[in-house]
XYZ file of C-alpha atoms in Angstrom:
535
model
C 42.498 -11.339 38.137
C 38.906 -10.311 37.538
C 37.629 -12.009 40.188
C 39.213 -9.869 42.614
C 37.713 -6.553 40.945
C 35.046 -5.388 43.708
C 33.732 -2.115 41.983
C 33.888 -1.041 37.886
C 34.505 2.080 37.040
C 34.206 3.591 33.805
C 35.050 7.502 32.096
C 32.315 8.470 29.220
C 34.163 10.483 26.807
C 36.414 8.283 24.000
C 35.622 5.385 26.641
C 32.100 4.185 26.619
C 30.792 6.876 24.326
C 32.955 6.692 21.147
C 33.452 9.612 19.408
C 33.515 9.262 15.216
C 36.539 9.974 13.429
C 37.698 11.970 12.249
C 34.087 13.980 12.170
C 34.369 14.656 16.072
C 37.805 15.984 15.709
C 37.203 18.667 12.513
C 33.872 19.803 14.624
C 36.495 20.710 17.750
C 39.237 22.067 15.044
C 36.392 23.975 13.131
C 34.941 25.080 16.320
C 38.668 26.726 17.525
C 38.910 28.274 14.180
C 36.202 29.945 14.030
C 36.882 31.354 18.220
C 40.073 32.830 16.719
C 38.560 34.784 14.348
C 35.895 35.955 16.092
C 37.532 36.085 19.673
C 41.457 37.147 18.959
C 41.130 38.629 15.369
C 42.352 36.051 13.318
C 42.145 36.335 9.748
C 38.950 35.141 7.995
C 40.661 33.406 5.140
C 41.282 30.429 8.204
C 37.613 29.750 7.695
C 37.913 28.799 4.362
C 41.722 27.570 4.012
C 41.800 25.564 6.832
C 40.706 21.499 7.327
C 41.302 19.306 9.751
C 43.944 16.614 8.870
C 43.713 13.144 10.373
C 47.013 11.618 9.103
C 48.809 14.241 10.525
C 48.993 13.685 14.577
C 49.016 10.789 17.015
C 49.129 11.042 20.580
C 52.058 10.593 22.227
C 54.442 13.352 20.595
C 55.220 16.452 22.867
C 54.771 20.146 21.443
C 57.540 22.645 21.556
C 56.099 25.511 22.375
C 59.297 28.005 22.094
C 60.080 26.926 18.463
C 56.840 25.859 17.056
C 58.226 22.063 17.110
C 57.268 18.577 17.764
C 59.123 15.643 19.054
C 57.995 12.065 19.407
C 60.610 9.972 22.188
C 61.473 6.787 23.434
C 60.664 5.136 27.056
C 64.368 6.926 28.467
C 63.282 10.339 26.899
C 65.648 10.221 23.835
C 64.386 12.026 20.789
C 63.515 9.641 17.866
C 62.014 12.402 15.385
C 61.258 15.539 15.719
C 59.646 18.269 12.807
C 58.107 22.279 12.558
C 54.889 22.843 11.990
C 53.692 20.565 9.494
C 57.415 20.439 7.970
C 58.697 17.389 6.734
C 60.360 15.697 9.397
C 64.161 16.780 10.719
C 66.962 14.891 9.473
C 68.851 13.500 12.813
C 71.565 15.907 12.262
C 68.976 18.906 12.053
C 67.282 17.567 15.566
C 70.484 17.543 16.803
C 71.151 20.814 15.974
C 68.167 22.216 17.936
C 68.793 20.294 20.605
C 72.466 19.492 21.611
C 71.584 16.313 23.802
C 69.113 14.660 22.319
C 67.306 13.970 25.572
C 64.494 15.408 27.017
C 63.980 15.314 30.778
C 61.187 13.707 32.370
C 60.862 16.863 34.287
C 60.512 19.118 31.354
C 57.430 17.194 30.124
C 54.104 19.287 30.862
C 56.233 22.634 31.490
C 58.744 23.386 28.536
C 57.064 20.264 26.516
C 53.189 20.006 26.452
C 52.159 15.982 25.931
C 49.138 15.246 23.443
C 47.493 12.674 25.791
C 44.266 12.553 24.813
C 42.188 12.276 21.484
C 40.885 15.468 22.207
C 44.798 16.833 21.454
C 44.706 15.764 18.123
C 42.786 18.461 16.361
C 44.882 21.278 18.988
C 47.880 19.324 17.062
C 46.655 19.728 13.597
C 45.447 23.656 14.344
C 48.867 24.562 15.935
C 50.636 22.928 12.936
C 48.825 24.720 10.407
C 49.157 28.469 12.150
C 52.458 28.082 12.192
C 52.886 26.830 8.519
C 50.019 29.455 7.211
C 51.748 32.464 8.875
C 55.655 31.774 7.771
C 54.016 31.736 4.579
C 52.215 34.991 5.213
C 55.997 36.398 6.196
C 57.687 34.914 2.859
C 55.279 36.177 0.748
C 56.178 39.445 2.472
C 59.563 39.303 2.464
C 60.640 39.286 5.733
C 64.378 39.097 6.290
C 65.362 36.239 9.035
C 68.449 34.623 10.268
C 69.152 30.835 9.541
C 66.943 28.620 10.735
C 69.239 26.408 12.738
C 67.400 23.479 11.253
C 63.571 24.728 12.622
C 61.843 24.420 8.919
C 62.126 27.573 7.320
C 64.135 31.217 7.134
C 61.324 33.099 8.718
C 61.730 33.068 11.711
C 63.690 34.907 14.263
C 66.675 34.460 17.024
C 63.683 34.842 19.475
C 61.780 32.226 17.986
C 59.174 34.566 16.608
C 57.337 34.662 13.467
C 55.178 37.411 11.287
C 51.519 37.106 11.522
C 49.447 38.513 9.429
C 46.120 39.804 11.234
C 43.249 41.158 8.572
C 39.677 40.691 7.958
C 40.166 40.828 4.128
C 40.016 37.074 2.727
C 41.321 38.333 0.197
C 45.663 37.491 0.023
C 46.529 39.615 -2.568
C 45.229 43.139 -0.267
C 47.486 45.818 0.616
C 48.947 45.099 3.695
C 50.386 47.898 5.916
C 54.180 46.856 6.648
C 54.041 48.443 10.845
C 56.081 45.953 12.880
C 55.224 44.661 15.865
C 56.811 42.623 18.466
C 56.743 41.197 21.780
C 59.420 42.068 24.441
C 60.882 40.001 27.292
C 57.708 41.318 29.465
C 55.253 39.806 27.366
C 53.669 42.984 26.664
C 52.653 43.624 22.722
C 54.935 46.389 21.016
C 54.995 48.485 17.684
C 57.792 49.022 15.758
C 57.048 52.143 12.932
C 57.526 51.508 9.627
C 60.183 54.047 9.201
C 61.953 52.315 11.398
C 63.145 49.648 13.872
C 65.239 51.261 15.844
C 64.601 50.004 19.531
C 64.203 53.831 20.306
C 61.211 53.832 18.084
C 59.250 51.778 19.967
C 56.357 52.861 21.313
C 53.100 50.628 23.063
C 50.356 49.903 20.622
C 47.934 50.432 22.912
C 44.422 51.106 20.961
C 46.430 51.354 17.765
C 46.493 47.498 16.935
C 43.774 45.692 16.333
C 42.041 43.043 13.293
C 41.295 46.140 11.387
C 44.318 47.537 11.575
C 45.295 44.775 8.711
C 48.816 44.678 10.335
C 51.884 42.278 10.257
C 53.475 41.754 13.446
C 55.558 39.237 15.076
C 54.478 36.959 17.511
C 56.389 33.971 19.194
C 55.302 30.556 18.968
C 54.646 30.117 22.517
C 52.001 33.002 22.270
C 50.273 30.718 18.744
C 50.624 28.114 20.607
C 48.263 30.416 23.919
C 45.934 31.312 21.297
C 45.363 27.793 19.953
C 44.511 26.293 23.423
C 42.579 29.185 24.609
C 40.178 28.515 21.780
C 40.012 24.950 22.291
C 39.429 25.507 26.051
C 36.709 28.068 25.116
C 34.704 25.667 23.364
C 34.917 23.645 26.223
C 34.272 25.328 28.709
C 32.086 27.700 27.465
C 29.730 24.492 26.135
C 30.206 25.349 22.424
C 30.987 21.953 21.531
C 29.025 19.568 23.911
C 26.336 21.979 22.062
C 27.027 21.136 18.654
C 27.471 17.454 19.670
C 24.173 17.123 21.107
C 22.489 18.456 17.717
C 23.805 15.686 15.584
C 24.888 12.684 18.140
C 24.414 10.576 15.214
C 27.277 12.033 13.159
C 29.511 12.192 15.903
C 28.895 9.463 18.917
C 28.731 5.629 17.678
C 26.051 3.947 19.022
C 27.753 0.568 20.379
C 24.031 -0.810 20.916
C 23.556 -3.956 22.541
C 27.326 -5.300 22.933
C 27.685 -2.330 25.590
C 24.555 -2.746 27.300
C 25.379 -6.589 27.812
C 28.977 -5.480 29.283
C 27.353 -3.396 31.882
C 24.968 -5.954 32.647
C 26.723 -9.316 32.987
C 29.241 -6.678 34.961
C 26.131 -6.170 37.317
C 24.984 -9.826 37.177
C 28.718 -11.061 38.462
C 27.998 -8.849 41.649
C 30.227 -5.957 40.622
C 29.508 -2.184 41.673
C 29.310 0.007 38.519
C 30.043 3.512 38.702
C 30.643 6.575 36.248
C 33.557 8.952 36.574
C 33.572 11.494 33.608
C 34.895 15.387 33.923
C 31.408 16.258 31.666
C 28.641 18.257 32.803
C 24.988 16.360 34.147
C 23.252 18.141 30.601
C 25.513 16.566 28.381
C 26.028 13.339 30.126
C 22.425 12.608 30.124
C 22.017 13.465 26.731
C 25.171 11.079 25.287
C 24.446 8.366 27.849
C 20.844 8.250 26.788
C 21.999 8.070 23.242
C 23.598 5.100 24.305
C 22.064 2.741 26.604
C 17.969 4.172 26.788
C 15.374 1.951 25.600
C 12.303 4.172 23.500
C 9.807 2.452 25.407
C 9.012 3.709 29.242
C 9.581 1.342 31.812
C 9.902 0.946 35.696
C 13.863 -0.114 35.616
C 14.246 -3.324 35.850
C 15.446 -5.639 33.070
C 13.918 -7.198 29.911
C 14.437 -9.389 27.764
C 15.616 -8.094 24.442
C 14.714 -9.812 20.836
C 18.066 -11.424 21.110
C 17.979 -13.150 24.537
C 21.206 -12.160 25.282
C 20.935 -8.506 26.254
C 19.112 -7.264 28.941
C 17.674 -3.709 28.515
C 16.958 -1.134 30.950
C 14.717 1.442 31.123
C 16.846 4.967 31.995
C 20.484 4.810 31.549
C 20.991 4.813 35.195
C 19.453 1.983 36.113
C 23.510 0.625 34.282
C 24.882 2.401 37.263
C 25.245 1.983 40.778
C 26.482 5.923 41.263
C 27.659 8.346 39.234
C 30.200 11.294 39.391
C 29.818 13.873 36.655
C 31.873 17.615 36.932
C 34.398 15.191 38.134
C 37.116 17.459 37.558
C 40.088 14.479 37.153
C 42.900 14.237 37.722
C 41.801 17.013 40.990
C 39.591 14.414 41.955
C 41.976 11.566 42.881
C 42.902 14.522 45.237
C 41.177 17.576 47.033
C 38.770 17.482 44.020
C 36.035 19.880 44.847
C 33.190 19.976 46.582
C 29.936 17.036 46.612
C 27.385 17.943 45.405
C 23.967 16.066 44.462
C 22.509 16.513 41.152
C 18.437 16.904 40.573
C 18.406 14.615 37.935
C 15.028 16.365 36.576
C 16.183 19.688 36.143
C 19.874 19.424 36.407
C 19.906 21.865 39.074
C 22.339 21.244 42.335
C 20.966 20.410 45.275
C 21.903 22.523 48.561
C 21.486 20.091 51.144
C 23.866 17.337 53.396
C 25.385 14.749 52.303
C 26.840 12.331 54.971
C 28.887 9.810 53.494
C 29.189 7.788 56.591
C 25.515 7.191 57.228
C 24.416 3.138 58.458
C 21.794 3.746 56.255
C 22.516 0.943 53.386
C 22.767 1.869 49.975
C 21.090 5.424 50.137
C 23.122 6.534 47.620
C 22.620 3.769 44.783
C 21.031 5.395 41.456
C 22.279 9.012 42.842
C 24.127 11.490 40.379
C 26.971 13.965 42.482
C 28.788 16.772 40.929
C 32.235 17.352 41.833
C 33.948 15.591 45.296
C 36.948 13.414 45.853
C 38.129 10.126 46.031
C 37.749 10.359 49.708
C 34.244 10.772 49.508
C 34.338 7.585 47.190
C 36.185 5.669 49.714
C 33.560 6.663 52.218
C 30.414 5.700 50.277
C 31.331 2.858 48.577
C 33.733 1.294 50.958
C 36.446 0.429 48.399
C 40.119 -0.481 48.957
C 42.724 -0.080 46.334
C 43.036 -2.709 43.934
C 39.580 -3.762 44.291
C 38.689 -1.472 41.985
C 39.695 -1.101 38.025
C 39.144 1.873 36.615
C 38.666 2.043 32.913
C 39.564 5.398 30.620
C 41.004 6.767 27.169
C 43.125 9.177 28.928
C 47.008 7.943 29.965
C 47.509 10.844 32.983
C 43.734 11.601 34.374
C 41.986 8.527 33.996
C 45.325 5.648 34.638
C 48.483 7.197 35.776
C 46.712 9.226 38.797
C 44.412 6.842 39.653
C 47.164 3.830 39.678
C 50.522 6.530 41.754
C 47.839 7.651 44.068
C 45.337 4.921 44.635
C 46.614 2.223 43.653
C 43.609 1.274 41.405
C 43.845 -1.336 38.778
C 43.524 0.709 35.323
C 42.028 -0.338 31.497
C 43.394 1.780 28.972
C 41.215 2.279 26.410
C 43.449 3.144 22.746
C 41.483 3.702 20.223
C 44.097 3.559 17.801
C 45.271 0.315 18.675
C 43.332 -1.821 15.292
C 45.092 0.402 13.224
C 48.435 -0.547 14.946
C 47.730 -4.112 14.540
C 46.764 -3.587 10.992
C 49.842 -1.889 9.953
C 51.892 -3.829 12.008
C 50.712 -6.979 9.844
C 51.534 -5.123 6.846
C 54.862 -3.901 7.083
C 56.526 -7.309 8.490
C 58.492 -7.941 5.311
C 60.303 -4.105 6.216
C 60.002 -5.408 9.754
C 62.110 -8.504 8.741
C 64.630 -6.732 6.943
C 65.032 -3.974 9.963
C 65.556 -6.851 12.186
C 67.807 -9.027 9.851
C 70.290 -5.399 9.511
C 70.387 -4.632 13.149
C 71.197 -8.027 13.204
C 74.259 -7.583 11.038
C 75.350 -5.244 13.205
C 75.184 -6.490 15.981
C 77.059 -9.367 14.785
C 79.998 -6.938 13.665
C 80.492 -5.198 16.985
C 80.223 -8.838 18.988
C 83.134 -9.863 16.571
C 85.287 -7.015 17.686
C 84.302 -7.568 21.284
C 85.717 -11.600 20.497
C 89.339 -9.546 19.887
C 89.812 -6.459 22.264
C 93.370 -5.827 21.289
C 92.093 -5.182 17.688
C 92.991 -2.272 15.839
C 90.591 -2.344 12.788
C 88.084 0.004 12.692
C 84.798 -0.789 10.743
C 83.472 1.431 8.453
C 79.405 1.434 9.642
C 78.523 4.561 7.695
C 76.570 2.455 4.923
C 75.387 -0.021 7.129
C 73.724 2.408 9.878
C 72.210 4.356 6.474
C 70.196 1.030 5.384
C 68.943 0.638 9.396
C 67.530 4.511 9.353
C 65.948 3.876 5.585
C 64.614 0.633 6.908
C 63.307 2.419 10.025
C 61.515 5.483 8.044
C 59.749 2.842 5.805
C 58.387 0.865 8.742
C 57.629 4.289 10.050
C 55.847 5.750 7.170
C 53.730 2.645 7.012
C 51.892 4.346 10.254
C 52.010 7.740 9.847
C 54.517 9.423 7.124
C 55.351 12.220 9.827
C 55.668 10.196 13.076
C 55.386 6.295 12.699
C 54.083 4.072 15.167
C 51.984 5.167 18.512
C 53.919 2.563 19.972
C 57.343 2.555 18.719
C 60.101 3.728 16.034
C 61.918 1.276 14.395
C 62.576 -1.042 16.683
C 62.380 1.396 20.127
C 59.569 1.918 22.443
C 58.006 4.997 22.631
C 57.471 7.242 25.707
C 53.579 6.613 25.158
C 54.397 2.946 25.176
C 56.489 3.358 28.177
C 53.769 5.195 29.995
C 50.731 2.548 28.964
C 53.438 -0.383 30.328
C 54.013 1.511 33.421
C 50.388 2.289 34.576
C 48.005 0.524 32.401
C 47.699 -3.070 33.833
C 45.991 -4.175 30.570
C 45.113 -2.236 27.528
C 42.440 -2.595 24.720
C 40.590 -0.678 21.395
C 37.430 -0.319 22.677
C 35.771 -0.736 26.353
C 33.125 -3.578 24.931
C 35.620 -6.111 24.546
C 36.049 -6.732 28.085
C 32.116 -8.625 27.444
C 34.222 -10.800 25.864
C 36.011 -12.391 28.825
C 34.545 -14.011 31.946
C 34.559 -12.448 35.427
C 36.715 -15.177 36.802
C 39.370 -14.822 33.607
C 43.304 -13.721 34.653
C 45.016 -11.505 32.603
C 48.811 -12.866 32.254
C 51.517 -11.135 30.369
C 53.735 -12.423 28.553
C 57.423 -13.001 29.720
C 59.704 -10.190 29.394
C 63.198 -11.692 27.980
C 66.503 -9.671 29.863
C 69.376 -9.459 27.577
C 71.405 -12.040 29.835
C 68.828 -14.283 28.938
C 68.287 -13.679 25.155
């Protein structure tokens, strides 16, 4: 119920500033590329071999980082598909082969599985895909010897789940390539094996002796690709490489809503609401993409105009949108210990070392203010808010909904961008839809008719019958992605990433504008479950 939402808050990145697809994702993956080469000694040819492919990941899927695998699984942690590098997917038998049960724990997710959340795990997705695919190809075309592949995509790989990578600043495939070994042992540490031989007496450390001009071929696990991969991206990150390149060309990659997200924020302030901005970015870049956004050219003292429209009312700095804002934020930390408060100088950037007592009697000293860093306990003590008077609104499933909702008890928005797509392809494949319904069906039908006569001894022959259900299943599939399906579901099971929006999102939509769209008294009602008793 609307009405009972006290205070709005909203995340910035892939929630009110939406990033442009896919050219925000090949900047991070181009980005990462290059930091490998330059940083870790990755072969040039990457710069010129490598693109960014949008049809290849969705969120949802978890990456295995010991084999160089990923699996996509239901709401009880079954495994619906899994496939290597950019492989063609397993056959069921294959996945089984890799992994006996089937089932992955809940408690294995984020240690022995890493979850692609966010849209910002796409392009990681894509780059660790296409490492692993370039350098088993480097290893064939050298003719490594490996043992089966126990269904993992290819014969180059090892009992240790290691690969050869080739590491050489000639672009140039067809160079000579010294053939010295190297490996990594149970320690982690990085090993060379001599050509001559590869005996395990004849190892020796590599020490100085390896290196990018070296032009060696070595092997290296997947779990250490996988190190490399996310160093890079986090590099980028952290280092401001990207937030850099974003703020040269916000054009190409930020979409400017306009007015539709200006008149959400203020009909939001008009109903009484207190507004406030929770992102994990820096105060530079912040400013810069919320400016993009919501400033008007012309100066002005704050307060509201009338636009050309008459419906939207503009404001002069950004801020003026906001009743306080939280940038650094540092989530999911921040629905915790976080870090510590401090207040931002919004004309230079700089922090400011002074006190800040959140539990003044002076009345709203801290409207308009910018902090960097602090808690939710510093929250509750400025703002006064309680719980479920506040919704919270984010892209991201763990920092901005599932933390906020376990921990605070906050009412949650999910933003998915990929959710018009869904519906799209949803519409389209109903006829497949129909027919995957109609066979389960028939099944279902068959196994109620032997229930009708438990003392039967005939045994029915579903072989042909379960084949037609998985063929029906991979077409729905493949009319979302050809690798993975459905964000939400395969066939006709729910995925983990639908599990985990049902679970902590209390509603769910494409894009954060469209809540403009309903009014501050509306209730949000969901739709009756059916239980199979009552089916």
């Amino acid at each position: 119920r609307l009405e009972k939402i006290k205070y709005v808050g909203f995340d910035m990145d892939y929630t009110l500033a939406d990033y442009l697809s896919p050219h925000y994702e090949e900047l991070q993956y181009n980005l990462a590329i290059a930091d490998l080469v330059k940083t870790f000694g990755y072969p040039e040819a990457l710069l010129q071999t490598f693109s960014y492919d949008p049809s290849f990941p969705i969120r949802g899927l978890l990456i295995d980082r010991a084999r160089g695998n990923f699996l996509k699984i239901d709401s009880f942690g079954a495994i619906l598909k899994t496939c290597h590098g950019k492989s063609p997917p397993h056959k069921t038998e294959e996945s089984a082969e890799i992994y006996s049960s089937m089932v992955v724990r809940s408690s294995e997710i984020g240690g022995k599985y890493i979850p692609c959340n966010t849209l910002f795990d796409l392009p990681q997705a894509c780059l660790y895909a296409d490492l692993i695919n370039y350098f088993e190809s480097i290893s064939q075309k050298n003719g490594s010897d490996g043992p089966e592949s126990n269904g993992m995509g290819g014969e180059n790989r090892t009992n240790s789940g290691q690969l050869q990578r080739h590491v050489s600043q000639s672009a140039d495939e067809n160079a000579a390539i010294m053939m010295e070994r190297i490996t990594i042992d149970k320690s982690g540490s990085l090993r060379k094996l001599s050509r001559q031989s590869s005996r395990s007496s004849d190892v020796e450390d590599a020490g100085d002796n390896f290196g990018p001009e070296k032009q060696d071929v070595f092997a290296i696990s997947y779990a250490s690709l996988y190190e490399d991969m996310k160093l890079a991206f986090d590099r980028i990150h952290l280092e401001g490489t990207l937030k850099t390149e974003t703020m040269r060309d916000l054009d190409k990659y930020v979409s400017k809503t306009g007015e539709k997200l200006k008149f959400m924020l203020h009909r939001l302030r008009q109903q009484g609401r207190f507004i406030f901005l929770l992102t994990n970015s820096e105060w530079n870049y912040t400013d810069a993409v919320m400016s993009y956004l919501l400033d008007r050219d012309s100066a002005g003292a704050g307060e509201p105009v009338e636009s050309a429209s008459n419906q939207v009312r503009d404001y002069a700095c950004w801020r003026d949108y906001f009743d306080i804002m939280f940038v650094n934020a540092r989530k999911p930390k921040w629905f915790g210990a976080g870090s510590n408060l401090r207040e931002v100088d919004v004309l230079n950037g700089q922090l400011k070392l002074s006190m800040i007592d959140t539990k003044t009697d002076q009345k709203d000293w801290f409207r308009g203010k910018v902090f960097s860093g602090g808690n939710i306990d510093n929250f509750h003590g400025i703002t006064g808010a309680k719980g479920q008077d506040v919704l919270f609104i984010g892209d991201h499933i763990f920092a901005d909904v599932m933390v906020a909702k376990k921990t605070q008890h906050w009412r949650s928005l999910l933003v998915i961008r990929e959710l018009l797509f869904e519906i799209d392809a949803f519409e389209e494949s109903k006829e497949l839809r129909d027919r995957l319904r109609n066979l389960e069906w028939v099944r279902a039908e068959m196994y109620r008719g032997m229930a009708l006569d438990s003392e039967a001894q005939k045994n029915f022959n579903m072989t042909a019958l379960r084949n037609h259900i998985h063929n029906a299943r991979e077409e729905v599939d493949s009319v979302y992605n050809e690798s993975f399906g459905s964000l939400f579901r395969s066939g006709s099971q729910s995925s983990y990433f639908a599990w985990q929006m049902q679970r902590y999102a209390d509603i769910y939509t494409s894009q954060v504008d469209n809540l403009s769209n309903y009014p501050g008294n509306y209730m949000f009602t969901p739709i009756m479950s059916v239980l199979p008793h009552e089916s």
